[in-house]
Coordinates of C-alpha atoms and ligand atoms in Angstrom, one line a residue:
X1 CA -45.2 124.4 13.7
X2 CA -42.0 122.4 13.1
X3 CA -40.3 123.0 9.8
X4 CA -39.8 119.8 7.8
X5 CA -36.8 119.5 5.5
X6 CA -36.5 116.5 3.2
X7 CA -33.2 115.4 1.7
X8 CA -34.3 112.2 -0.1
X9 CA -33.2 113.7 -3.4
X10 CA -29.8 114.5 -2.2
X11 CA -28.7 112.5 0.9
X12 CA -31.1 109.7 0.1
X13 CA -29.5 109.4 -3.4
X14 CA -26.3 108.2 -1.5
X15 CA -28.1 105.0 -0.5
X16 CA -26.8 101.8 -2.0
X17 CA -29.1 100.6 -4.8
X18 CA -30.8 104.0 -5.1
X19 CA -31.2 105.4 -8.5
X20 CA -33.7 108.0 -9.8
X21 CA -34.1 109.5 -13.3
X22 CA -34.6 113.2 -13.5
X23 CA -38.3 112.6 -14.3
X24 CA -38.7 110.5 -11.2
X25 CA -36.8 113.1 -9.1
X26 CA -39.5 115.6 -10.2
X27 CA -42.2 113.1 -9.3
X28 CA -40.7 112.6 -5.8
X29 CA -40.6 116.4 -5.3
X30 CA -44.3 116.7 -6.3
X31 CA -45.3 113.9 -3.8
X32 CA -43.3 115.6 -1.0
X33 CA -45.0 118.9 -1.8
X34 CA -48.4 117.2 -1.7
X35 CA -47.5 115.6 1.6
X36 CA -46.8 119.0 3.1
X37 CA -43.0 119.1 3.3
X38 CA -41.7 122.7 3.5
X39 CA -38.2 122.4 2.1
X40 CA -37.1 119.8 -0.5
X41 CA -33.4 119.6 -1.1
X42 CA -33.1 118.9 -4.8
X43 CA -29.4 118.2 -5.2
X44 CA -26.1 119.9 -5.8
X45 CA -26.3 122.0 -9.0
X46 CA -23.3 121.4 -11.1
X47 CA -22.2 118.3 -9.2
X48 CA -23.5 115.9 -11.8
X49 CA -25.6 116.1 -15.1
X50 CA -28.7 114.7 -13.4
X51 CA -28.8 117.4 -10.7
X52 CA -28.1 120.0 -13.3
X53 CA -31.1 118.8 -15.4
X54 CA -33.3 118.6 -12.3
X55 CA -32.8 122.3 -11.6
X56 CA -33.2 123.1 -15.3
X57 CA -36.7 121.4 -15.3
X58 CA -37.7 122.4 -11.8
X59 CA -39.1 125.9 -12.6
X60 CA -41.6 124.3 -14.9
X61 CA -43.2 122.4 -12.0
X62 CA -45.9 124.1 -10.0
X63 CA -45.7 123.3 -6.3
X64 CA -48.4 123.9 -3.7
X65 CA -46.3 125.1 -0.9
X66 CA -42.8 123.5 -0.9
X67 CA -39.6 125.3 -1.6
X68 CA -36.9 123.5 -3.6
X69 CA -33.4 124.1 -2.1
X70 CA -30.1 123.9 -3.8
X71 CA -27.2 122.3 -1.8
X72 CA -23.5 123.0 -2.0
X73 CA -20.3 123.2 -0.1
X74 CA -18.5 126.3 1.1
X75 CA -16.0 127.8 -1.3
X76 CA -12.7 126.1 -1.6
X77 CA -9.7 127.3 0.4
X78 CA -7.5 130.0 -0.9
X79 CA -9.9 131.8 -3.3
X80 CA -12.9 134.1 -3.1
X81 CA -16.4 132.9 -3.3
X82 CA -17.0 134.9 -6.5
X83 CA -14.0 133.2 -8.1
X84 CA -15.0 129.7 -7.1
X85 CA -16.5 128.0 -10.2
X86 CA -18.3 125.5 -8.0
X87 CA -20.7 128.2 -6.7
X88 CA -21.7 129.7 -10.0
X89 CA -24.1 126.8 -11.0
X90 CA -25.7 127.1 -7.6
X91 CA -26.6 130.7 -8.1
X92 CA -27.7 129.8 -11.7
X93 CA -30.1 127.1 -10.4
X94 CA -32.5 129.9 -9.5
X95 CA -33.8 128.7 -6.2
X96 CA -34.7 131.2 -3.5
X97 CA -33.0 129.1 -0.8
X98 CA -29.5 127.6 -0.7
X99 CA -28.2 125.2 1.9
X100 CA -24.4 125.6 2.4
X101 CA -22.6 123.0 4.3
X102 CA -19.3 123.6 6.1
X103 CA -16.9 122.0 8.5
X104 CA -17.3 122.1 12.2
X105 CA -14.7 119.6 13.3
X106 CA -11.1 120.6 13.6
X107 CA -10.1 117.1 12.5
X108 CA -12.0 117.5 9.2
X109 CA -10.5 121.0 8.7
X110 CA -6.9 119.9 9.1
X111 CA -7.2 116.3 7.7
X112 CA -10.0 116.7 5.2
X113 CA -9.6 120.2 3.8
X114 CA -5.9 120.6 4.8
X115 CA -6.4 124.2 5.7
X116 CA -6.5 126.3 8.9
X117 CA -9.3 127.0 11.4
X118 CA -9.2 130.7 10.5
X119 CA -9.5 129.9 6.8
X120 CA -12.4 127.5 7.5
X121 CA -14.3 130.3 9.3
X122 CA -13.7 132.6 6.4
X123 CA -14.9 130.0 3.9
X124 CA -18.2 129.7 5.8
X125 CA -18.7 133.4 6.1
X126 CA -17.6 134.3 2.5
X127 CA -19.8 131.7 0.9
X128 CA -22.9 132.7 2.8
X129 CA -22.3 136.4 2.3
X130 CA -21.8 135.7 -1.4
X131 CA -25.2 134.0 -1.7
X132 CA -26.9 136.7 0.4
X133 CA -25.5 139.3 -2.1
X134 CA -27.1 137.3 -4.9
X135 CA -30.4 137.7 -3.1
X136 CA -30.6 134.1 -1.8
X137 CA -31.8 133.0 1.6
X138 CA -29.4 130.6 3.3
X139 CA -29.6 127.5 5.5
X140 CA -26.3 126.5 7.1
X141 CA -25.6 122.8 7.5
X142 CA -22.9 122.3 10.2
X143 CA -21.4 119.0 9.1
X144 CA -20.0 116.7 11.8
X145 CA -21.2 119.3 14.3
X146 CA -21.5 116.9 17.3
X147 CA -18.1 115.4 16.7
X148 CA -16.7 118.9 16.3
X149 CA -18.3 120.0 19.6
X150 CA -16.8 117.0 21.4
X151 CA -13.4 117.7 20.0
X152 CA -13.2 121.5 20.3
X153 CA -16.2 123.2 21.7
X154 CA -15.1 126.8 21.1
X155 CA -14.2 126.1 17.4
X156 CA -17.5 124.3 16.8
X157 CA -19.5 127.3 18.2
X158 CA -17.3 129.7 16.2
X159 CA -18.4 128.1 12.9
X160 CA -22.0 128.7 13.8
X161 CA -21.2 132.3 14.8
X162 CA -19.5 132.8 11.4
X163 CA -22.6 131.4 9.6
X164 CA -25.1 133.4 11.6
X165 CA -23.2 136.7 11.2
X166 CA -22.9 136.2 7.5
X167 CA -26.7 135.9 7.2
X168 CA -27.6 132.3 7.5
X169 CA -31.3 132.1 8.7
X170 CA -31.1 128.5 9.9
X171 CA -28.2 126.7 11.8
X172 CA -28.6 123.0 11.2
X173 CA -26.6 120.7 13.5
X174 CA -25.6 117.5 11.6
X175 CA -24.7 114.2 13.2
X176 CA -22.9 113.2 10.0
X177 CA -21.3 110.0 11.2
X178 CA -24.5 109.0 13.1
X179 CA -22.6 108.0 16.3
X180 CA -24.1 110.5 18.8
X181 CA -26.4 109.3 21.5
X182 CA -29.7 111.0 22.4
X183 CA -28.6 112.4 25.8
X184 CA -25.5 113.9 24.2
X185 CA -27.6 115.5 21.5
X186 CA -29.8 117.0 24.3
X187 CA -26.8 118.4 26.1
X188 CA -25.1 119.8 23.0
X189 CA -28.3 121.4 21.5
X190 CA -28.9 123.0 24.9
X191 CA -25.4 124.5 24.8
X192 CA -26.1 125.9 21.3
X193 CA -29.4 127.3 22.5
X194 CA -27.6 129.1 25.3
X195 CA -24.9 130.5 23.0
X196 CA -27.4 131.5 20.2
X197 CA -30.7 132.2 22.0
X198 CA -32.4 133.8 19.0
X199 CA -31.1 131.4 16.3
X200 CA -33.5 129.0 14.4
X201 CA -31.9 125.6 14.9
X202 CA -32.3 122.5 12.7
X203 CA -31.2 118.9 13.2
X204 CA -29.9 116.4 10.6
X205 CA -29.2 112.9 11.9
X206 CA -27.9 109.6 10.5
X207 CA -28.8 106.2 11.7
X208 CA -25.5 104.5 12.2
X209 CA -26.4 103.8 15.8
X210 CA -30.0 103.1 15.1
X211 CA -30.8 106.4 16.8
X212 CA -31.4 108.9 13.9
X213 CA -35.1 109.3 14.8
X214 CA -34.4 109.4 18.6
X215 CA -31.6 111.9 18.2
X216 CA -33.8 114.2 16.0
X217 CA -36.6 114.0 18.7
X218 CA -34.1 114.8 21.4
X219 CA -33.0 118.0 19.5
X220 CA -36.6 119.0 19.0
X221 CA -37.3 118.6 22.7
X222 CA -34.4 121.0 23.3
X223 CA -35.8 123.6 21.0
X224 CA -34.7 122.7 17.4
X225 CA -37.5 123.8 15.1
X226 CA -36.4 122.1 11.9
X227 CA -36.0 118.4 11.3
X228 CA -34.2 117.0 8.4
X229 CA -34.6 113.5 7.1
X230 CA -35.6 111.3 4.2
X231 CA -38.6 109.3 3.2
X232 CA -38.2 105.7 4.4
X233 CA -34.9 106.7 5.9
X234 CA -33.0 106.3 2.6
X235 CA -29.4 107.5 2.9
X236 CA -25.8 106.3 2.8
X237 CA -24.6 103.5 5.1
X238 CA -27.5 102.9 7.5
X239 CA -29.6 105.8 6.3
X240 CA -30.9 109.2 7.5
X241 CA -33.6 109.9 10.0
X242 CA -36.7 108.3 8.6
X243 CA -39.3 111.0 8.2
X244 CA -42.1 108.4 8.0
X245 CA -41.3 107.5 11.6
X246 CA -40.1 110.8 12.9
X247 CA -43.1 112.9 11.8
X248 CA -45.8 110.7 13.4
X249 CA -43.7 110.5 16.6
X250 CA -43.4 114.2 16.8
X251 CA -47.0 115.0 15.9
X252 CA -49.0 112.2 17.3
X253 CA -46.9 111.5 20.4
X254 CA -45.4 114.8 21.4
X255 CA -47.9 117.2 19.9
X256 CA -45.6 119.1 17.6
X257 CA -47.5 120.2 14.5
X258 CA -45.6 119.0 11.4
X259 CA -48.2 118.1 8.7
X260 CA -51.8 119.0 8.1
X261 CA -54.1 116.1 9.0
X262 CA -54.6 115.3 5.3
X263 CA -50.9 115.1 4.8
X264 CA -50.5 112.8 7.8
X265 CA -53.2 110.6 6.4
X266 CA -51.3 110.3 3.1
X267 CA -48.0 109.3 4.8
X268 CA -48.4 105.6 4.1
X269 CA -49.3 106.1 0.4
X270 CA -46.4 108.5 0.0
X271 CA -43.9 106.1 1.5
X272 CA -45.0 103.3 -0.8
X273 CA -45.2 105.4 -3.9
X274 CA -41.7 106.7 -3.3
X275 CA -40.3 103.2 -2.7
X276 CA -41.8 102.3 -6.1
X277 CA -40.3 105.3 -7.8
X278 CA -36.9 104.5 -6.4
X279 CA -37.4 100.9 -7.2
X280 CA -36.5 99.6 -3.8
X281 CA -38.7 97.0 -2.1
X282 CA -40.7 98.7 0.7
X283 CA -39.9 97.6 4.2
X284 CA -43.0 95.7 5.3
X285 CA -42.0 96.1 9.0
X286 CA -41.4 99.8 8.9
X287 CA -43.1 101.7 11.9
X288 CA -46.3 103.4 11.0
X289 CA -46.2 102.9 7.2
X290 CA -45.2 99.3 6.8
X291 CA -47.6 96.7 5.4
X292 CA -47.3 94.8 8.7
X293 CA -47.3 97.8 11.0
X294 CA -50.9 97.1 12.0
X295 CA -51.2 93.5 11.0
X296 CA -52.7 91.1 13.6
X297 CA -52.3 87.4 13.4
X298 CA -53.0 84.7 16.0
X299 CA -56.3 84.2 17.9
X300 CA -55.9 86.1 21.1
X301 CA -54.5 89.3 19.5
X302 CA -57.1 89.3 16.8
X303 CA -60.1 88.9 19.1
X304 CA -58.7 91.5 21.5
X305 CA -58.0 94.0 18.6
X306 CA -61.5 93.4 17.3
X307 CA -63.0 94.3 20.7
X308 CA -60.7 97.2 21.2
X309 CA -57.8 98.1 18.7
X310 CA -55.9 99.8 21.5
X311 CA -55.1 96.4 23.0
X312 CA -52.4 95.8 20.4
X313 CA -52.0 99.2 18.5
X314 CA -50.0 102.2 19.8
X315 CA -51.9 104.5 17.5
X316 CA -54.8 104.2 15.1
X317 CA -53.6 103.1 11.7
X318 CA -55.9 105.5 9.8
X319 CA -54.1 108.5 11.4
X320 CA -51.1 107.7 9.1
X321 CA -53.2 106.4 6.2
X322 CA -52.3 102.8 7.0
X323 CA -54.8 99.9 7.4
X324 CA -55.4 97.4 10.2
X325 CA -55.0 94.0 8.7
X326 CA -56.5 91.0 10.4
X327 CA -54.5 88.3 8.7
X328 CA -56.9 85.4 9.4
X329 CA -60.1 87.2 8.5
X330 CA -61.2 88.6 5.2
X331 CA -63.1 91.4 6.8
X332 CA -60.5 94.1 6.4
X333 CA -59.7 93.0 2.9
X334 CA -63.4 93.4 2.0
X335 CA -63.5 96.9 3.3
X336 CA -60.4 97.7 1.2
X337 CA -62.0 96.4 -1.9
X338 CA -65.1 98.4 -1.1
X339 CA -63.2 101.7 -0.5
X340 CA -61.1 101.1 -3.7
X341 CA -64.3 100.4 -5.7
X342 CA -65.8 103.7 -4.5
X343 CA -62.7 105.6 -5.5
X344 CA -62.9 104.2 -9.0
X345 CA -66.7 105.0 -9.2
X346 CA -67.6 101.3 -9.2
X347 CA -70.9 100.4 -7.5
X348 CA -70.2 97.6 -5.1
X349 CA -71.7 96.5 -1.8
X350 CA -70.5 94.2 0.9
X351 CA -73.1 91.5 0.2
X352 CA -72.4 91.5 -3.5
X353 CA -70.9 88.1 -4.4
X354 CA -68.6 89.9 -6.9
X355 CA -66.9 91.5 -3.8
X356 CA -65.7 88.1 -2.5
X357 CA -64.7 87.0 -6.0
X358 CA -62.6 90.1 -6.5
X359 CA -61.0 89.6 -3.1
X360 CA -60.2 86.0 -3.8
X361 CA -58.7 86.9 -7.2
X362 CA -56.7 89.6 -5.6
X363 CA -55.3 87.1 -3.0
X364 CA -54.4 84.6 -5.7
X365 CA -52.6 87.3 -7.8
X366 CA -50.7 88.7 -4.8
X367 CA -49.6 85.1 -4.1
X368 CA -48.3 85.0 -7.7
X369 CA -46.3 88.2 -7.1
X370 CA -48.7 90.8 -8.3
X371 CA -48.8 94.1 -6.3
X372 CA -51.3 96.7 -7.0
X373 CA -50.1 99.4 -4.6
X374 CA -48.5 101.2 -7.5
X375 CA -50.5 99.8 -10.4
X376 CA -54.0 101.2 -9.8
X377 CA -55.0 100.9 -13.5
X378 CA -54.5 97.1 -13.4
X379 CA -56.4 97.0 -10.2
X380 CA -59.2 99.0 -11.6
X381 CA -59.5 96.7 -14.6
X382 CA -59.5 93.7 -12.3
X383 CA -62.4 95.2 -10.4
X384 CA -64.3 96.1 -13.5
X385 CA -63.9 92.6 -14.7
X386 CA -65.3 91.4 -11.4
X387 CA -68.5 93.5 -11.7
X388 CA -68.9 92.6 -15.4
X389 CA -67.9 96.0 -16.7
X390 CA -64.9 95.1 -18.8
X391 CA -65.6 95.0 -22.6
X392 CA -63.2 93.2 -24.8
X393 CA -61.6 95.9 -26.9
X394 CA -59.1 93.6 -28.5
X395 CA -57.5 90.1 -28.0
X396 CA -53.9 89.2 -28.6
X397 CA -54.0 85.7 -30.2
X398 CA -50.3 85.2 -30.8
X399 CA -47.0 87.1 -30.6
X400 CA -43.4 86.7 -31.4
X401 CA -40.3 88.7 -30.6
X402 CA -37.1 88.3 -32.5
X403 CA -33.8 89.9 -31.4
X404 CA -31.0 89.8 -34.1
X405 CA -27.6 90.9 -33.0
X406 CA -24.4 91.0 -34.9
X407 CA -21.3 93.1 -35.3
X408 CA -22.5 96.7 -35.3
X409 CA -26.2 96.0 -35.5
X410 CA -29.0 95.1 -33.3
X411 CA -32.7 94.7 -34.4
X412 CA -35.7 93.8 -32.3
X413 CA -38.8 92.9 -34.2
X414 CA -42.2 92.0 -32.9
X415 CA -45.1 90.4 -34.7
X416 CA -48.6 90.2 -33.1
X417 CA -51.8 88.7 -34.2
X418 CA -54.7 90.7 -32.8
X419 CA -58.4 90.2 -33.0
X420 CA -60.4 93.5 -33.0
X421 CA -64.1 93.7 -33.6
X422 CA -64.4 90.4 -35.5
X423 CA -61.4 90.8 -37.7
X424 CA -57.8 89.6 -37.3
X425 CA -54.7 91.6 -37.9
X426 CA -51.2 90.5 -38.3
X427 CA -48.7 93.4 -37.7
X428 CA -45.0 93.7 -37.4
X429 CA -42.9 96.5 -36.0
X430 CA -39.4 97.2 -34.9
X431 CA -38.2 98.9 -31.7
X432 CA -35.1 99.5 -29.7
X433 CA -36.1 96.7 -27.4
X434 CA -38.7 93.9 -27.1
X435 CA -41.2 96.1 -25.2
X436 CA -41.0 99.0 -27.6
X437 CA -41.3 96.6 -30.6
X438 CA -44.4 94.9 -29.1
X439 CA -45.9 98.3 -28.2
X440 CA -45.4 99.5 -31.8
X441 CA -46.8 96.3 -33.4
X442 CA -49.9 96.5 -31.1
X443 CA -50.5 100.1 -31.9
X444 CA -50.3 99.4 -35.7
X445 CA -53.1 96.9 -35.3
X446 CA -55.3 99.1 -33.0
X447 CA -54.9 102.6 -34.2
X448 CA -57.5 102.2 -37.1
X449 CA -60.1 101.2 -34.5
X450 CA -59.1 103.5 -31.6
X451 CA -57.3 106.5 -33.1
X452 CA -57.0 108.2 -29.7
X453 CA -54.4 105.6 -28.7
X454 CA -51.9 107.7 -30.7
X455 CA -51.7 110.1 -27.7
X456 CA -51.0 107.3 -25.2
X457 CA -47.3 106.7 -24.6
X458 CA -45.1 104.8 -22.3
X459 CA -43.4 107.0 -19.7
X460 CA -41.6 104.5 -17.5
X461 CA -40.7 100.8 -17.3
X462 CA -39.6 99.1 -14.1
X463 CA -38.5 95.5 -13.5
X464 CA -38.2 93.7 -10.2
X465 CA -37.1 90.1 -9.8
X466 CA -39.1 88.3 -7.1
X467 CA -37.9 85.3 -5.1
X468 CA -34.5 85.9 -6.6
X469 CA -33.0 82.9 -4.6
X470 CA -34.7 80.7 -7.3
X471 CA -32.2 81.9 -9.9
X472 CA -33.5 81.9 -13.4
X473 CA -36.8 80.4 -12.3
X474 CA -37.5 83.6 -10.5
X475 CA -40.5 85.6 -11.3
X476 CA -40.4 89.0 -12.9
X477 CA -42.7 91.8 -12.0
X478 CA -42.9 94.6 -14.5
X479 CA -44.5 98.0 -13.9
X480 CA -45.2 100.3 -16.8
X481 CA -46.4 103.9 -16.6
X482 CA -48.4 105.4 -19.3
X483 CA -49.6 108.9 -20.0
X484 CA -51.9 110.6 -22.5
X485 CA -50.9 114.1 -21.5
X486 CA -54.0 114.5 -19.2
X487 CA -53.7 111.5 -17.0
X488 CA -50.9 109.1 -15.9
X489 CA -51.6 105.5 -15.1
X490 CA -49.5 102.5 -14.1
X491 CA -50.0 98.8 -14.8
X492 CA -48.4 95.6 -13.6
X493 CA -47.6 92.2 -15.1
X494 CA -46.0 89.2 -13.5
X495 CA -44.5 86.1 -15.2
X496 CA -41.4 83.9 -15.1
X497 CA -40.7 85.2 -18.6
X498 CA -39.8 88.9 -18.7
X499 CA -41.4 89.4 -22.1
X500 CA -44.7 87.8 -21.0
X501 CA -44.7 89.9 -17.9
X502 CA -44.1 93.1 -19.9
X503 CA -46.8 92.2 -22.4
X504 CA -49.3 91.7 -19.6
X505 CA -48.6 95.2 -18.2
X506 CA -48.5 96.6 -21.8
X507 CA -51.9 95.1 -22.6
X508 CA -53.5 96.5 -19.4
X509 CA -52.0 99.9 -20.1
X510 CA -53.3 100.1 -23.7
X511 CA -56.7 98.7 -22.6
X512 CA -56.9 101.3 -19.9
X513 CA -56.0 104.1 -22.4
X514 CA -58.6 102.9 -25.0
X515 CA -61.3 102.6 -22.3
X516 CA -60.5 106.1 -21.1
X517 CA -60.8 107.6 -24.5
X518 CA -63.8 105.6 -25.7
X519 CA -65.9 105.7 -22.5
X520 CA -64.6 109.0 -21.2
Ligands
LIG601 ZN1 -26.4 113.7 5.8

């Protein structure tokens, strides 16, 4: 069994355009745990308030099997580990495991740290020994290890020796600049194997040469038993090793056990959910998990694939939870609709005319910019509508939003006219923004009829601008997450006007909440 180590929440956060709230970091961690990742690097306790908060909230989260790891640098030069204020928050974070990273490259020691080789070795050893004394288990990340080995072999090996002797249980070789080639990785990992025959080795690669996955595989072939990477390859510059490519390569191609089969089958969903959480458009052409990874277009391919999928597919899409998409036929779409319906408990068969209608509507909406991947509640409502199981709980007949802003004040007020059970209600409410004001005004009208709506609240709000080359005529896609303490659901709305898009998502969310509480 290979050990998987995810650093999406630490190295991945370095990616341009990547932002995660603390709540979303916790959600990502939960997804990774469900996937079957063994180690999840949560961040650097004390480095910024967000990481601090993550580690504060983390103990409240129950995980199936994963271990959250705190990350930090070695102590600073010229002081003891116990005196270094940077290390105290790492101990306080309360994780069982700590990853310490240290310098392996003489250039980094003299130019970066401006200290001596001997002091660098002491920094590695002292820091690890300090954490060991606090009862922690330690992974050692050897930063720039491959560049270090090229520059001064003996010194690079000495850093690993210092880490191992001080009690590090894993020695992780990092290609921090991402410039190493697979055959060099093979040679250098083999040299480490020879020098440390009993050590557990890990590999951490970056994609600056487009080789992060290939380099990690080369290291595994030489005996490394831990791979580090990020979901969708997020990371600074060109990214880290993409676990969504690396894991299937190792398990399906080379026979290294990485994930249980159920985890492997949830890989595609995980990749897409995490891209939604981090609010970065998913790469449709990503290997294994991309929307187009198993899409077939053009007559000859399609007929060959229909006869035998192996003609144009290197693996079966279902192994990684992806779908074969025949672009010119509706057949695959139909089966998607059917399997989704089953998962919502909706009775639907292939010959049911409602099935084709739902599919048609789905296509039109997707053309308009809707995406239901991360908005299952909206999709469920759409399907229920198709099969005639969508009662009208309320109708918004009119709405207005006013924003008043002046020196030192800002007020947003929404007015809605809602029809509920044969009566009309005009309500007004204020909020700290247009969505909050609309939400409050709607609730005022609905709560007398559906009191349980009081427990439904908005937990997240995300906006993405589609076809942004169209400037202000661009469409806006809004995703809103709701929770009623028992269940969480997400809805989507699309419109050119951001308020209209938000209202659509909001209405779906409230309808879903009412439906849940009234119908159970
Ligand atoms: Zn890195």
